[in-house]
Each structure stands twice: as C-alpha cells, then as structure tokens.
Amino acid sequence: MSARRERFRHIVETLGRHGLGFAVGGLHLERLHLPGRPGGLPGARMPAPERVRLALEELGTVFIKFGQIVSTRTDILPPDYAGELATLQDASPAIPVEQIRDVIAEELGPAAHQLLDGLRDTPLATGSIGQAHEATLADGGALADVVVKVRRPGVVEEVNEDLEIMAELAKRAEQASAAVAGWRVAALVDEFAQTLRAELDYLQEARNAEQFAANFAGDPRVHIPLVFWDATTTRVLTLERLRGIKISDVGGLRAAGIDTGDLAVRACTVLLKMVFEDGFFHADPHPGNFFVEPDGRLGIIDFGMVGRIDDGARWNLVRVLLAVVDKDPRSLTTAVVRLCGGADVDYGTLQAALGRLLDRYADRPLAEVPLVPVLAELAGLLRTSRLRLPRETALMVKMLVMADGLGKQLDPGFELTEQLGPFTRGVVLSSLTPEAVAERLKKLGWEALRFGIEAPELARRLLEVLERGGVDVHFRAGELQALMDRAEKTGNRIVAGLIVAALIGAVGELVSFQPDRWKRWPKALFTAGLGGVGALGGYLALGSRPRRRRGTS
C-alpha cells in the first residue's frame, strides 16, 4: 500500500474512531477496505465539538492548523465548534538541535558558521512548522542578537500530502451532499492551503516583515525587527531579536509604570492603521506576538499570516458601520451582502433579522456599540443565510475581533469602536482626493459609453420580441430582490448625468478645501476624469433619440 493511500486510510479511520464516521459516510471510499464499524474511543459519548478537536489533534500539523484557522470563521462554524477548536494545542516535540544545525549548514553554506557559532541550543519556541532559537550574528563588525527560525525537515512533503487528501475529501463531500456543497467546503480548503503554504516559505515571511517596516517607517510607536537577508532562505529566517514585556503581562506592564489603558489605545490604533490605511495587516495579532520595549515602543513579531484588503473591501466595511450608525436595516443588508461578495439570498428575511439587531443598539452611538457581540450575532446571521465572507475579509474581521480582545485584556473598559471613527472618516475623505475623483469620473464615463454602444442592439432585440407578441414574465417572490437590484442598477445609469454634474460641483468645493493639492491636477483631471465626462456626454446625446429612457438607463 502506498504511503499516501495508507495516510488516507489512517485519516478516515481516525475520524471513525472518534465517532465522526458520518463525516466521511457516502464518500465512496470502499477501495480503502475500511472495517465496517471501527472501534470507538472511551470518550465516544463526548460532545461532537470535543470529539472533532481530539481527532484533529491526533491527525497532526495540517489538521491542527485547519482547526485553528476555521475556529475564527464564525460565519461558517456554530459557536460551540468554534470555541472548542480555538483551544487546539500544537504539541509538536522539539527538533534535536543537531538537526537544526544541519539545516542551517545546508541552507547557508560557508557563511553558516557565523550563525552556528552563536546559536543557543535551547529553543525559544517550538511549533508544527518550525522551531526558533536565539543566536548572535556578526553585523558590520558588531554582534547582533537575532532569532533564527528553522523549518522542520520533511514538513513540506507532509503538509502537501495532507492538503491533497483534505482537498479530495472536500471534493467528495460536496459531490455527496448538497448541504456541504452549499458551504463551498472545497473552496474553504483551497483558501486554507494557500495560507498554510505561504507560512512554509520563510522568504515570504521576511518580505512581509519588510513591508510592515516600510509602512511604519518613521513611526516612533512601532518596532518591526530587521531582516538579516544573508542568513535567510526559504527554510531559515533570521530576524533581529526584540526584547520587552509581553503585552499579555498586564501585571508586569503596570509594575514598569506603563499606562495599560493608553497602551490599549496605541496598540489597537496601530492595528487599525494596518487595515484602513495600509491595506496590509497582521492576521494573527495574539498577545504573544507583541512586546512593549523599554523605550515604550510596540515590538511586533511573527509575520507568517498576513492579510491584504483593497479599497472596495474597506468601503464595504465602512458602509456596514455607516448603516449601523444610521440604524438603516436596508442599507445594512445591502452592505453585508456586498461584504460577502454578493450572493443569492433571501433579502427580506435577512433584512428583518438585521433590523432586530439594530433595534437592540438603537439608542447608542457607534462608540458605545460592543464590537464582538455584534460581530458574533452578524456571523450567526451569515451562517443561517448561507453567506460566507471572502478569505481576506474574514481575516480582517478576525483581526478586528482579536484587536478588541487585546484592548480589553489591557483595559476592561476598552471598546474598539471608539477608535474606529478617525479611520472610517479617513476612508471617506480618501475617496474625495483628486486622484480618486478623476478615476471615478473616468470609470463612469467609460461605463456609460460602453452601455451606450450596446443600447441600440439591445433595443433592436427588444423590438423583435415585442413584434412577436411580447413576453410572459413569471417569477417567485424570492426572485423579486434580484429584479429590484437590476432596476436599481438601471436607475443608477439614469442619474449618471446628474452624478457627473454633482461631481463637477464637488470638484469646485474640493478645490477650495484642498487648494494646494488640487492645483497640481487640472491637466490630469481634465484628461482622465473629464475625458470620461465627454464620453458620457456623447452617450447622453445618443440617448436623445426615441426610446431615450432605455438608452440612458
């Protein structure tokens, strides 16, 4: 029996022994010749979430990592499963230091002796992917304290094999169950595989560290460790050693005279900057990755898991917050569906549920709305509505929840929503810069021009249908929202000319608001932005013929 087949068999048998055989039932695995009723463990009567955790821990690195990551996806997992999987422990044994030295020598060649001479034998940390040791390294004639992370020998092959098996199981499960297919489990496994494979590449983690260093260059609040590139490869990562008090050591921080309330605000402001200003954020901000250095700076480590968020996703998050502030369930429903990338959903049911959620916080300003309970309830609504957050958005939500928890650990009265105001205003104002206005004008003009070109053909086809006796329209109540969305899109095009006029007026206002910035933009604005307006003007001229309403929709 091949090693892969034996591993596949072991995974299925392990699930069965933990009373989880239903998870692989109906997947047509007869070729594995599994026993009919595998013996159950003594704890077979344990709650299902606990049995899932035990099975994942027994199955090792990939399954433990998968459980840890999906434990944050409360838009997918019920709370009892998410809570149990959050306790997953990585009990990987330490790698013998001789193997660590062999890997370093193999990766760095003749230069390895500089690192090996100063390597401490006792590891600082041990994980399923790698192990960290303290060392000293010659740097420009001086000795620098560094941390060396070394990837476990053979872990790449182990991870790839398990990821392939996991992907096959997910595919079979979707084929066997419409309910599983509805959750897009195969896509979830694929997202997880991308995340885990990125963590295996220490060169990528080094590049992430340098990106954070660039984003916080000149910021006295933050210290990102220096990368020693001459001692870094895909299997070995050498970073500057940071020293300080762990941010989770509240007693030690207070004994050192540090105001933990102020620290909570500073730390969470740094994390919000990553999301709302940089679009590149630390996706695993647990307290063990933050230190408060003697000079008061916040030292940040562990850059294996990061997230990237674009302007569209940031805007969708701001729309959600604005809808909460306005207590507008209709706008909140639209914003939530957009945040999830759009989907077929029962708008009426979701809107009613979101309305009830808003009613509970109707008399509170945003700063007094507790973030975690609201997100937890929202995740439950997404789950029941079969909506799923895209990977990067889910990482962002996870980071915000962890940031709120970090703040509360330092100051029990802390609320992350109190710090959101300046950042959401920043997102709105960034949309009013000359560059952003010009880009939107350009897109608006080209979209209108493209639609104008297509309009005559669409009108001709419509006339042919009408001449043949018209059409009969049948739709179910559940399809009404989709029809309304298309009508809304059409309405948006009808008012395109009005929007352009309003934007031209807004440009005048913005020029007076930011004269120094706007005076550099007249040529580019008229070329990129008003060029689009010209296209829109030509399109509106096309629409002056009969059936204009269709042409300008």
mmCIF file with all atom_site columns, C-alpha atoms in Angstrom, residues 441 444 448 491-506 533 536-537 539-540 552:
data_model
loop_
_atom_site.group_PDB
_atom_site.id
_atom_site.type_symbol
_atom_site.label_atom_id
_atom_site.label_alt_id
_atom_site.label_comp_id
_atom_site.label_asym_id
_atom_site.label_entity_id
_atom_site.label_seq_id
_atom_site.pdbx_PDB_ins_code
_atom_site.Cartn_x
_atom_site.Cartn_y
_atom_site.Cartn_z
_atom_site.occupancy
_atom_site.B_iso_or_equiv
_atom_site.pdbx_formal_charge
_atom_site.auth_seq_id
_atom_site.auth_comp_id
_atom_site.auth_asym_id
_atom_site.auth_atom_id
_atom_site.pdbx_PDB_model_num
ATOM 1  C CA . LEU A 1 441 ? -15.126 60.048 -13.443 1.00 0.00 ? 441 LEU A CA 1
ATOM 2  C CA . LEU A 1 444 ? -18.222 56.362 -15.014 1.00 0.00 ? 444 LEU A CA 1
ATOM 3  C CA . ALA A 1 448 ? -21.777 54.894 -19.801 1.00 0.00 ? 448 ALA A CA 1
ATOM 4  C CA . GLY A 1 491 ? -31.722 53.778 -12.090 1.00 0.00 ? 491 GLY A CA 1
ATOM 5  C CA . ASN A 1 492 ? -28.103 54.460 -11.330 1.00 0.00 ? 492 ASN A CA 1
ATOM 6  C CA . ARG A 1 493 ? -27.403 54.854 -15.016 1.00 0.00 ? 493 ARG A CA 1
ATOM 7  C CA . ILE A 1 494 ? -30.388 57.159 -15.491 1.00 0.00 ? 494 ILE A CA 1
ATOM 8  C CA . VAL A 1 495 ? -28.905 59.566 -12.970 1.00 0.00 ? 495 VAL A CA 1
ATOM 9  C CA . ALA A 1 496 ? -25.357 59.226 -14.325 1.00 0.00 ? 496 ALA A CA 1
ATOM 10 C CA . GLY A 1 497 ? -25.571 62.679 -15.890 1.00 0.00 ? 497 GLY A CA 1
ATOM 11 C CA . LEU A 1 498 ? -26.766 64.148 -12.617 1.00 0.00 ? 498 LEU A CA 1
ATOM 12 C CA . ILE A 1 499 ? -23.904 62.457 -10.777 1.00 0.00 ? 499 ILE A CA 1
ATOM 13 C CA . VAL A 1 500 ? -21.376 63.947 -13.177 1.00 0.00 ? 500 VAL A CA 1
ATOM 14 C CA . ALA A 1 501 ? -22.883 67.376 -12.667 1.00 0.00 ? 501 ALA A CA 1
ATOM 15 C CA . ALA A 1 502 ? -22.762 66.905 -8.925  1.00 0.00 ? 502 ALA A CA 1
ATOM 16 C CA . LEU A 1 503 ? -19.155 65.691 -9.090  1.00 0.00 ? 503 LEU A CA 1
ATOM 17 C CA . ILE A 1 504 ? -18.143 68.730 -11.138 1.00 0.00 ? 504 ILE A CA 1
ATOM 18 C CA . GLY A 1 505 ? -19.736 70.879 -8.451  1.00 0.00 ? 505 GLY A CA 1
ATOM 19 C CA . ALA A 1 506 ? -17.979 68.823 -5.789  1.00 0.00 ? 506 ALA A CA 1
ATOM 20 C CA . VAL A 1 533 ? -17.384 63.044 -18.861 1.00 0.00 ? 533 VAL A CA 1
ATOM 21 C CA . LEU A 1 536 ? -20.787 60.318 -21.063 1.00 0.00 ? 536 LEU A CA 1
ATOM 22 C CA . GLY A 1 537 ? -21.897 63.463 -22.904 1.00 0.00 ? 537 GLY A CA 1
ATOM 23 C CA . TYR A 1 539 ? -23.640 58.781 -24.733 1.00 0.00 ? 539 TYR A CA 1
ATOM 24 C CA . LEU A 1 540 ? -26.355 61.145 -23.489 1.00 0.00 ? 540 LEU A CA 1
ATOM 25 C CA . THR A 1 552 ? -29.805 56.431 -20.667 1.00 0.00 ? 552 THR A CA 1
#
